[in-house]
Amino acid sequence: MTKNLRRKLLRDIRQNIVQFLAIFVMCFLAMYVMESFDSDREGMSRSLDEYYTETNFVDMYLTSEGFSYQDLETVKNTAGVKDAELRATYTGKARISGSEKKIEFNFIDSNNISKMLLYDGKPFSTGEGGIWIDRDFAKRQNITVGDILSLTHDGISFSEPVKGIILNPDHMYFMIDETYTDPDIGAYGYAFLDTSEYPGQRITFDRIYVDARDVTNQFNMDEADEKALEKLEGSLRAVLNVRGLEFVAKQNEAGFDSMALDLESDETLGTVFPVLFTIIALLGIMTTMTRLVVKQRTTIGTLKAIGFSQSAIMVHYISYSVVIALLGCILGAVSGWWTLGKYLHVEMNKYYSAPYSRMQVSVNVVLAILFICLMAGLTNYFSCRKLLILHASEILRPEAPTVTDAGFLEHTPLWKRLGFEARWNLRDINRNKIRTFAAFLGITLCASLLLTAFGINELQGGIEHWEYYELSPAGYNIGFAEGTDYETVYDYARQYNGQMALNVQTELYGANNHKILNVTVLDEGNLYLFQNESGDYFDLPSDGIAISAKAADELDLRLGSFVRFKMPGSSVIYEDRISAVFKTPSAQGIAMKREVFERLGARFTPNTVYTNVSVPASYVEDRAEIVSVFSKEEFIESLHAHSEAMNTEVAYIMVVAIVIGIVVLYNLGVLSFVEKTREIATLKVLGFSTNRIRWILQQQNIAITGMGTVIGIFIGYRILGFLMFQIDADTDFIIKLSIWPFLAAFFISFVLSLAVNALISSMVKDINMVEALKGVE
Amino acid sequence: MEQDLSKTNNVLIKFENVGKVYKTGQITYEALNNVSLEINEGELVVLLGPSGAGKSTLLNLLGGLDSATSGRIIFAGEDITSFDDKRLGQFRAKDVGIIFQFYNLVPTLTALENVDLIRELGVEIMDPLKALEMVGLGDRKDNFPSQMSGGQQQRVSIARAIVKMPRLLLCDEPTGALDTNTSREVLKLLQDQSRVHGRTVVMVTHNNLFADIADKVIMVKNGTVFDIQKNENPKDADELNW
């Protein structure tokens, strides 16, 4: 485009600044939200891929009560296995500056699968003494290479010189035991030692790490990788005869799984909202450009008459929205990166020890910007094309009034009963269907967006009450060490008037797949409750198993179908019918009464007691059988810390939704009024009072806004349901809202629309009848 | 009196049995019927006739702003009725300058920018400021249309038309929105284009008085040319009084 047309473009934009600003804001916000989530998702995903590739992240690991070197050879000789390693993991303690810190020892013979990433010191070599300690623990506890660490394992004290500071990909999302609900990086640690350094009598290898031949990708796995792992699991099951054998494919490894879910949540939020914003932006472009083209009909005709080609004029008019959209998108993406994106990235790094973690622009963002600009251009193209294909002489003639047939309504008896205002409005709607539809769609989208945003806010904020007051009202939760006998736990339950439970994470088998999920077995009591999908309480069934809605969905199971599960360390598979479905915000899986569990032939070995009686926190230090004591307040505090990032995301989205709602409604209101200026001037000329004209306009607005708001709230409710289901695989919600999100969505979209209309229609009194009725600019 | 460069007797434009029919839904309207005429290079031609006679349609066909339904229009030996939309655009860009009744300036461009806009058509143009000076508006070059009177805007419109030195100037009621004195100034400028610069000027008007300044007057009525008169002694625009 040449100099003068560029000047014209800029000045036209300045003259229609409100409309173009609205388009800019919407494109800005669409890319702001998308880039915020996408930069973190893309950077994390790529960096993890590099980390996993560099360290040859484990493709699958096997756990059991103990593996032998013979088992290792069997695994190595199985088709599809490239390499395998034994590993023995134990939890012990390190004495640092007078206090004991928990530490996980990993005894290994070789370091080829899930290798250590060396930061300082020397690399691990087989048979060499010393300890390789994790970077975050070393940093927080001021440990450096060469220090001698005093360690304890199973009551045996030993010491080791620090040979290296490392990170290990298996420990990216690391909680040393169940006393932690979220990682506290550096508060506890992990370390690698050669098996020859094992201080006890006899080392038990509880894991075999497998490097699969046919799994080619690291973090960004594809279907072929997953199938290869499934096949490999089948092959290994057939050749290994080991007690309590379990398989954990790489995608189920704690860090991998948690990161994948977090990134999926980022992707959902970073897609749903930008799509909504983009639709609204395109709607804004369509209405604005249609109006601009109509307003510039004579200019377009003149340009064509004096010799500008159709394509030159088209490029000029397409540039309006493309320039604005491009500017909005780029600035939005840059702002999103530096604000919300940075925040999310920092939050993510609080939980993950990912060495190459970074933010990164993905091709998706570039494509989204190109798509928005392309759509903006196409929208403009269709706005101009109708006019530009005409001869210059036709364009230069004022547009003839739209000829429309009398609508269906005009042939009904009802028409005769309608007053002038109703007839005027109905005919106006009939003659301006696109404008009416655009206004209706705009209000619908705004209302749905607002309800979604307010809904997420309420549901997210309601988790605390739901989980810790409605479902799990116990004031305290005592966790017992593995292997604690039934009588001991029973005594505590009696002493504290509590309810015994067995909570484990294990493999659940669905219709066509299996997942690591939770199994909860409950003894008599009322300190752990269940709600169905409507939010009503129900008792666990005596004739079967209850499954959480989200687990049922993941395993493709439904009421009446059979679910199978294994308990950790056992090879027995239990199976029973699903008799109930419950909703829970966390710990997705299955739950059953103790009697059902025992009827299946399993042994009830409780590891938790729920109680309302105060339990001293010192029990954790004083009593060997107790590993954790949590009060409800501690759980809530932990929940707050965990959901801080999500709450911030929701707050951002809510602000964005409100801004968009206001901008769209104002823009549509102004456009609608400007388009009616001639009709309004005609009514004024005929002697209609300003107030009566304003009331006529308001009637139409009330009808369109009312319908748009109601339908928008309905659609928003559906979007909310979809979003809350997708947002986090571990978290589930009952989509049951109070009246407030509805009122807020209604108030902002309906009342604001009426207010905007009332404000704009006050311009009726200022309309210059002579100017407005002129046929030319 | 200015030097008269016109009347070369070379035929620039030739209409051969040209017809134009408009269709709107079921309704057809015959705007021009079997029109034949010739216009020589350098002539100032006035198309006269009442409202709805077909003058503007004739002018539009002449300038390639519209296409004929039947017949042929020959411009400098080329049949412009056979041109496609792109070629017609090039024809308008290179050979035709158009002056509208309501000026049709781009409101967001200054006077100079409106004239300079023609540069973007890729045709040879004179200095836009010189064109503005020729119409007496050199000192208003930075004014936007909304900051100028109707007469001044029309003069900018003339500058925009002549800046590319076209062979044909088409004027659709160029004084229709102007007062008498301003109209006289505008007519003088147009007459100069014919007499001094040798351009063919075709002007549509319903004002019979303007016939006095024309070399040729074509009378249009009900879509047909019912009379063509040659004016051997056209008046100067300055001499017109109404």
PDB file of N, CA and C in Angstrom, chain B residues 27-72:
ATOM      1  N   ILE B  27     -37.815  -5.405 -12.849  1.00  0.00           N
ATOM      2  CA  ILE B  27     -37.963  -4.155 -13.611  1.00  0.00           C
ATOM      3  C   ILE B  27     -36.747  -3.910 -14.489  1.00  0.00           C
ATOM      4  N   THR B  28     -36.984  -3.577 -15.769  1.00  0.00           N
ATOM      5  CA  THR B  28     -35.877  -3.166 -16.636  1.00  0.00           C
ATOM      6  C   THR B  28     -36.096  -1.711 -17.033  1.00  0.00           C
ATOM      7  N   TYR B  29     -34.992  -1.005 -17.133  1.00  0.00           N
ATOM      8  CA  TYR B  29     -35.080   0.423 -17.468  1.00  0.00           C
ATOM      9  C   TYR B  29     -34.051   0.736 -18.541  1.00  0.00           C
ATOM     10  N   GLU B  30     -34.519   1.282 -19.645  1.00  0.00           N
ATOM     11  CA  GLU B  30     -33.621   1.573 -20.769  1.00  0.00           C
ATOM     12  C   GLU B  30     -33.110   3.005 -20.608  1.00  0.00           C
ATOM     13  N   ALA B  31     -31.859   3.127 -20.148  1.00  0.00           N
ATOM     14  CA  ALA B  31     -31.300   4.454 -19.886  1.00  0.00           C
ATOM     15  C   ALA B  31     -30.787   5.117 -21.155  1.00  0.00           C
ATOM     16  N   LEU B  32     -30.232   4.313 -22.071  1.00  0.00           N
ATOM     17  CA  LEU B  32     -29.753   4.849 -23.360  1.00  0.00           C
ATOM     18  C   LEU B  32     -30.216   3.927 -24.474  1.00  0.00           C
ATOM     19  N   ASN B  33     -30.588   4.548 -25.601  1.00  0.00           N
ATOM     20  CA  ASN B  33     -31.105   3.734 -26.692  1.00  0.00           C
ATOM     21  C   ASN B  33     -30.457   4.159 -28.008  1.00  0.00           C
ATOM     22  N   ASN B  34     -29.631   3.271 -28.529  1.00  0.00           N
ATOM     23  CA  ASN B  34     -29.088   3.463 -29.873  1.00  0.00           C
ATOM     24  C   ASN B  34     -28.417   4.831 -30.078  1.00  0.00           C
ATOM     25  N   VAL B  35     -27.492   5.140 -29.190  1.00  0.00           N
ATOM     26  CA  VAL B  35     -26.839   6.452 -29.256  1.00  0.00           C
ATOM     27  C   VAL B  35     -25.589   6.371 -30.133  1.00  0.00           C
ATOM     28  N   SER B  36     -25.495   7.317 -31.060  1.00  0.00           N
ATOM     29  CA  SER B  36     -24.290   7.407 -31.890  1.00  0.00           C
ATOM     30  C   SER B  36     -23.830   8.864 -31.882  1.00  0.00           C
ATOM     31  N   LEU B  37     -22.558   9.070 -31.669  1.00  0.00           N
ATOM     32  CA  LEU B  37     -22.026  10.431 -31.676  1.00  0.00           C
ATOM     33  C   LEU B  37     -20.515  10.391 -31.812  1.00  0.00           C
ATOM     34  N   GLU B  38     -19.945  11.563 -32.104  1.00  0.00           N
ATOM     35  CA  GLU B  38     -18.488  11.655 -32.205  1.00  0.00           C
ATOM     36  C   GLU B  38     -18.011  12.888 -31.431  1.00  0.00           C
ATOM     37  N   ILE B  39     -16.862  12.769 -30.786  1.00  0.00           N
ATOM     38  CA  ILE B  39     -16.267  13.903 -30.076  1.00  0.00           C
ATOM     39  C   ILE B  39     -14.807  14.009 -30.526  1.00  0.00           C
ATOM     40  N   ASN B  40     -14.444  15.227 -30.956  1.00  0.00           N
ATOM     41  CA  ASN B  40     -13.080  15.416 -31.452  1.00  0.00           C
ATOM     42  C   ASN B  40     -12.112  15.711 -30.318  1.00  0.00           C
ATOM     43  N   GLU B  41     -10.866  15.450 -30.553  1.00  0.00           N
ATOM     44  CA  GLU B  41      -9.816  15.720 -29.577  1.00  0.00           C
ATOM     45  C   GLU B  41      -9.759  17.227 -29.326  1.00  0.00           C
ATOM     46  N   GLY B  42      -9.703  17.621 -28.060  1.00  0.00           N
ATOM     47  CA  GLY B  42      -9.555  19.029 -27.706  1.00  0.00           C
ATOM     48  C   GLY B  42     -10.864  19.792 -27.620  1.00  0.00           C
ATOM     49  N   GLU B  43     -11.952  19.168 -27.932  1.00  0.00           N
ATOM     50  CA  GLU B  43     -13.252  19.861 -27.880  1.00  0.00           C
ATOM     51  C   GLU B  43     -13.753  19.994 -26.448  1.00  0.00           C
ATOM     52  N   LEU B  44     -14.499  21.038 -26.211  1.00  0.00           N
ATOM     53  CA  LEU B  44     -15.252  21.146 -24.958  1.00  0.00           C
ATOM     54  C   LEU B  44     -16.703  20.851 -25.331  1.00  0.00           C
ATOM     55  N   VAL B  45     -17.188  19.743 -24.828  1.00  0.00           N
ATOM     56  CA  VAL B  45     -18.531  19.279 -25.204  1.00  0.00           C
ATOM     57  C   VAL B  45     -19.441  19.374 -23.999  1.00  0.00           C
ATOM     58  N   VAL B  46     -20.616  19.901 -24.221  1.00  0.00           N
ATOM     59  CA  VAL B  46     -21.606  19.959 -23.136  1.00  0.00           C
ATOM     60  C   VAL B  46     -22.723  18.981 -23.450  1.00  0.00           C
ATOM     61  N   LEU B  47     -23.013  18.112 -22.481  1.00  0.00           N
ATOM     62  CA  LEU B  47     -24.149  17.194 -22.625  1.00  0.00           C
ATOM     63  C   LEU B  47     -25.314  17.825 -21.892  1.00  0.00           C
ATOM     64  N   LEU B  48     -26.317  18.194 -22.621  1.00  0.00           N
ATOM     65  CA  LEU B  48     -27.450  18.926 -22.039  1.00  0.00           C
ATOM     66  C   LEU B  48     -28.690  18.054 -22.021  1.00  0.00           C
ATOM     67  N   GLY B  49     -29.479  18.251 -21.002  1.00  0.00           N
ATOM     68  CA  GLY B  49     -30.731  17.519 -20.988  1.00  0.00           C
ATOM     69  C   GLY B  49     -31.353  17.565 -19.616  1.00  0.00           C
ATOM     70  N   PRO B  50     -32.638  17.251 -19.530  1.00  0.00           N
ATOM     71  CA  PRO B  50     -33.316  17.292 -18.233  1.00  0.00           C
ATOM     72  C   PRO B  50     -32.890  16.112 -17.346  1.00  0.00           C
ATOM     73  N   SER B  51     -33.346  16.169 -16.125  1.00  0.00           N
ATOM     74  CA  SER B  51     -33.056  15.101 -15.173  1.00  0.00           C
ATOM     75  C   SER B  51     -33.585  13.764 -15.692  1.00  0.00           C
ATOM     76  N   GLY B  52     -32.795  12.711 -15.605  1.00  0.00           N
ATOM     77  CA  GLY B  52     -33.245  11.389 -16.037  1.00  0.00           C
ATOM     78  C   GLY B  52     -33.156  11.184 -17.536  1.00  0.00           C
ATOM     79  N   ALA B  53     -32.534  12.114 -18.249  1.00  0.00           N
ATOM     80  CA  ALA B  53     -32.468  12.012 -19.716  1.00  0.00           C
ATOM     81  C   ALA B  53     -31.462  10.950 -20.163  1.00  0.00           C
ATOM     82  N   GLY B  54     -30.475  10.676 -19.319  1.00  0.00           N
ATOM     83  CA  GLY B  54     -29.452   9.693 -19.694  1.00  0.00           C
ATOM     84  C   GLY B  54     -28.072  10.308 -19.834  1.00  0.00           C
ATOM     85  N   LYS B  55     -27.934  11.586 -19.431  1.00  0.00           N
ATOM     86  CA  LYS B  55     -26.648  12.288 -19.567  1.00  0.00           C
ATOM     87  C   LYS B  55     -25.549  11.601 -18.747  1.00  0.00           C
ATOM     88  N   SER B  56     -25.885  11.339 -17.461  1.00  0.00           N
ATOM     89  CA  SER B  56     -24.858  10.753 -16.586  1.00  0.00           C
ATOM     90  C   SER B  56     -24.499   9.349 -17.038  1.00  0.00           C
ATOM     91  N   THR B  57     -25.498   8.617 -17.539  1.00  0.00           N
ATOM     92  CA  THR B  57     -25.222   7.262 -18.040  1.00  0.00           C
ATOM     93  C   THR B  57     -24.231   7.349 -19.204  1.00  0.00           C
ATOM     94  N   LEU B  58     -24.484   8.317 -20.084  1.00  0.00           N
ATOM     95  CA  LEU B  58     -23.603   8.508 -21.235  1.00  0.00           C
ATOM     96  C   LEU B  58     -22.180   8.824 -20.776  1.00  0.00           C
ATOM     97  N   LEU B  59     -22.116   9.711 -19.783  1.00  0.00           N
ATOM     98  CA  LEU B  59     -20.801  10.106 -19.249  1.00  0.00           C
ATOM     99  C   LEU B  59     -20.091   8.907 -18.612  1.00  0.00           C
ATOM    100  N   ASN B  60     -20.874   8.106 -17.861  1.00  0.00           N
ATOM    101  CA  ASN B  60     -20.287   6.924 -17.209  1.00  0.00           C
ATOM    102  C   ASN B  60     -19.728   5.940 -18.229  1.00  0.00           C
ATOM    103  N   LEU B  61     -20.462   5.747 -19.315  1.00  0.00           N
ATOM    104  CA  LEU B  61     -19.993   4.826 -20.362  1.00  0.00           C
ATOM    105  C   LEU B  61     -18.732   5.371 -21.026  1.00  0.00           C
ATOM    106  N   LEU B  62     -18.741   6.673 -21.211  1.00  0.00           N
ATOM    107  CA  LEU B  62     -17.614   7.353 -21.844  1.00  0.00           C
ATOM    108  C   LEU B  62     -16.330   7.191 -21.019  1.00  0.00           C
ATOM    109  N   GLY B  63     -16.495   7.257 -19.697  1.00  0.00           N
ATOM    110  CA  GLY B  63     -15.325   7.192 -18.813  1.00  0.00           C
ATOM    111  C   GLY B  63     -14.995   5.782 -18.373  1.00  0.00           C
ATOM    112  N   GLY B  64     -15.736   4.798 -18.873  1.00  0.00           N
ATOM    113  CA  GLY B  64     -15.473   3.416 -18.465  1.00  0.00           C
ATOM    114  C   GLY B  64     -15.901   3.143 -17.035  1.00  0.00           C
ATOM    115  N   LEU B  65     -16.804   3.962 -16.510  1.00  0.00           N
ATOM    116  CA  LEU B  65     -17.316   3.720 -15.155  1.00  0.00           C
ATOM    117  C   LEU B  65     -18.427   2.685 -15.184  1.00  0.00           C
ATOM    118  N   ASP B  66     -18.944   2.433 -16.362  1.00  0.00           N
ATOM    119  CA  ASP B  66     -20.041   1.487 -16.532  1.00  0.00           C
ATOM    120  C   ASP B  66     -19.849   0.831 -17.899  1.00  0.00           C
ATOM    121  N   SER B  67     -20.521  -0.280 -18.120  1.00  0.00           N
ATOM    122  CA  SER B  67     -20.362  -0.936 -19.419  1.00  0.00           C
ATOM    123  C   SER B  67     -21.663  -0.877 -20.211  1.00  0.00           C
ATOM    124  N   ALA B  68     -21.517  -0.766 -21.509  1.00  0.00           N
ATOM    125  CA  ALA B  68     -22.701  -0.656 -22.365  1.00  0.00           C
ATOM    126  C   ALA B  68     -23.361  -2.022 -22.519  1.00  0.00           C
ATOM    127  N   THR B  69     -24.691  -1.993 -22.701  1.00  0.00           N
ATOM    128  CA  THR B  69     -25.413  -3.250 -22.922  1.00  0.00           C
ATOM    129  C   THR B  69     -25.301  -3.657 -24.395  1.00  0.00           C
ATOM    130  N   SER B  70     -25.249  -2.611 -25.273  1.00  0.00           N
ATOM    131  CA  SER B  70     -25.097  -2.910 -26.704  1.00  0.00           C
ATOM    132  C   SER B  70     -24.307  -1.786 -27.377  1.00  0.00           C
ATOM    133  N   GLY B  71     -23.835  -2.047 -28.596  1.00  0.00           N
ATOM    134  CA  GLY B  71     -23.102  -1.037 -29.351  1.00  0.00           C
ATOM    135  C   GLY B  71     -21.629  -1.007 -29.018  1.00  0.00           C
ATOM    136  N   ARG B  72     -20.911  -0.064 -29.601  1.00  0.00           N
ATOM    137  CA  ARG B  72     -19.466   0.043 -29.386  1.00  0.00           C
ATOM    138  C   ARG B  72     -19.083   1.472 -29.026  1.00  0.00           C
TER     139      ARG B  72
END
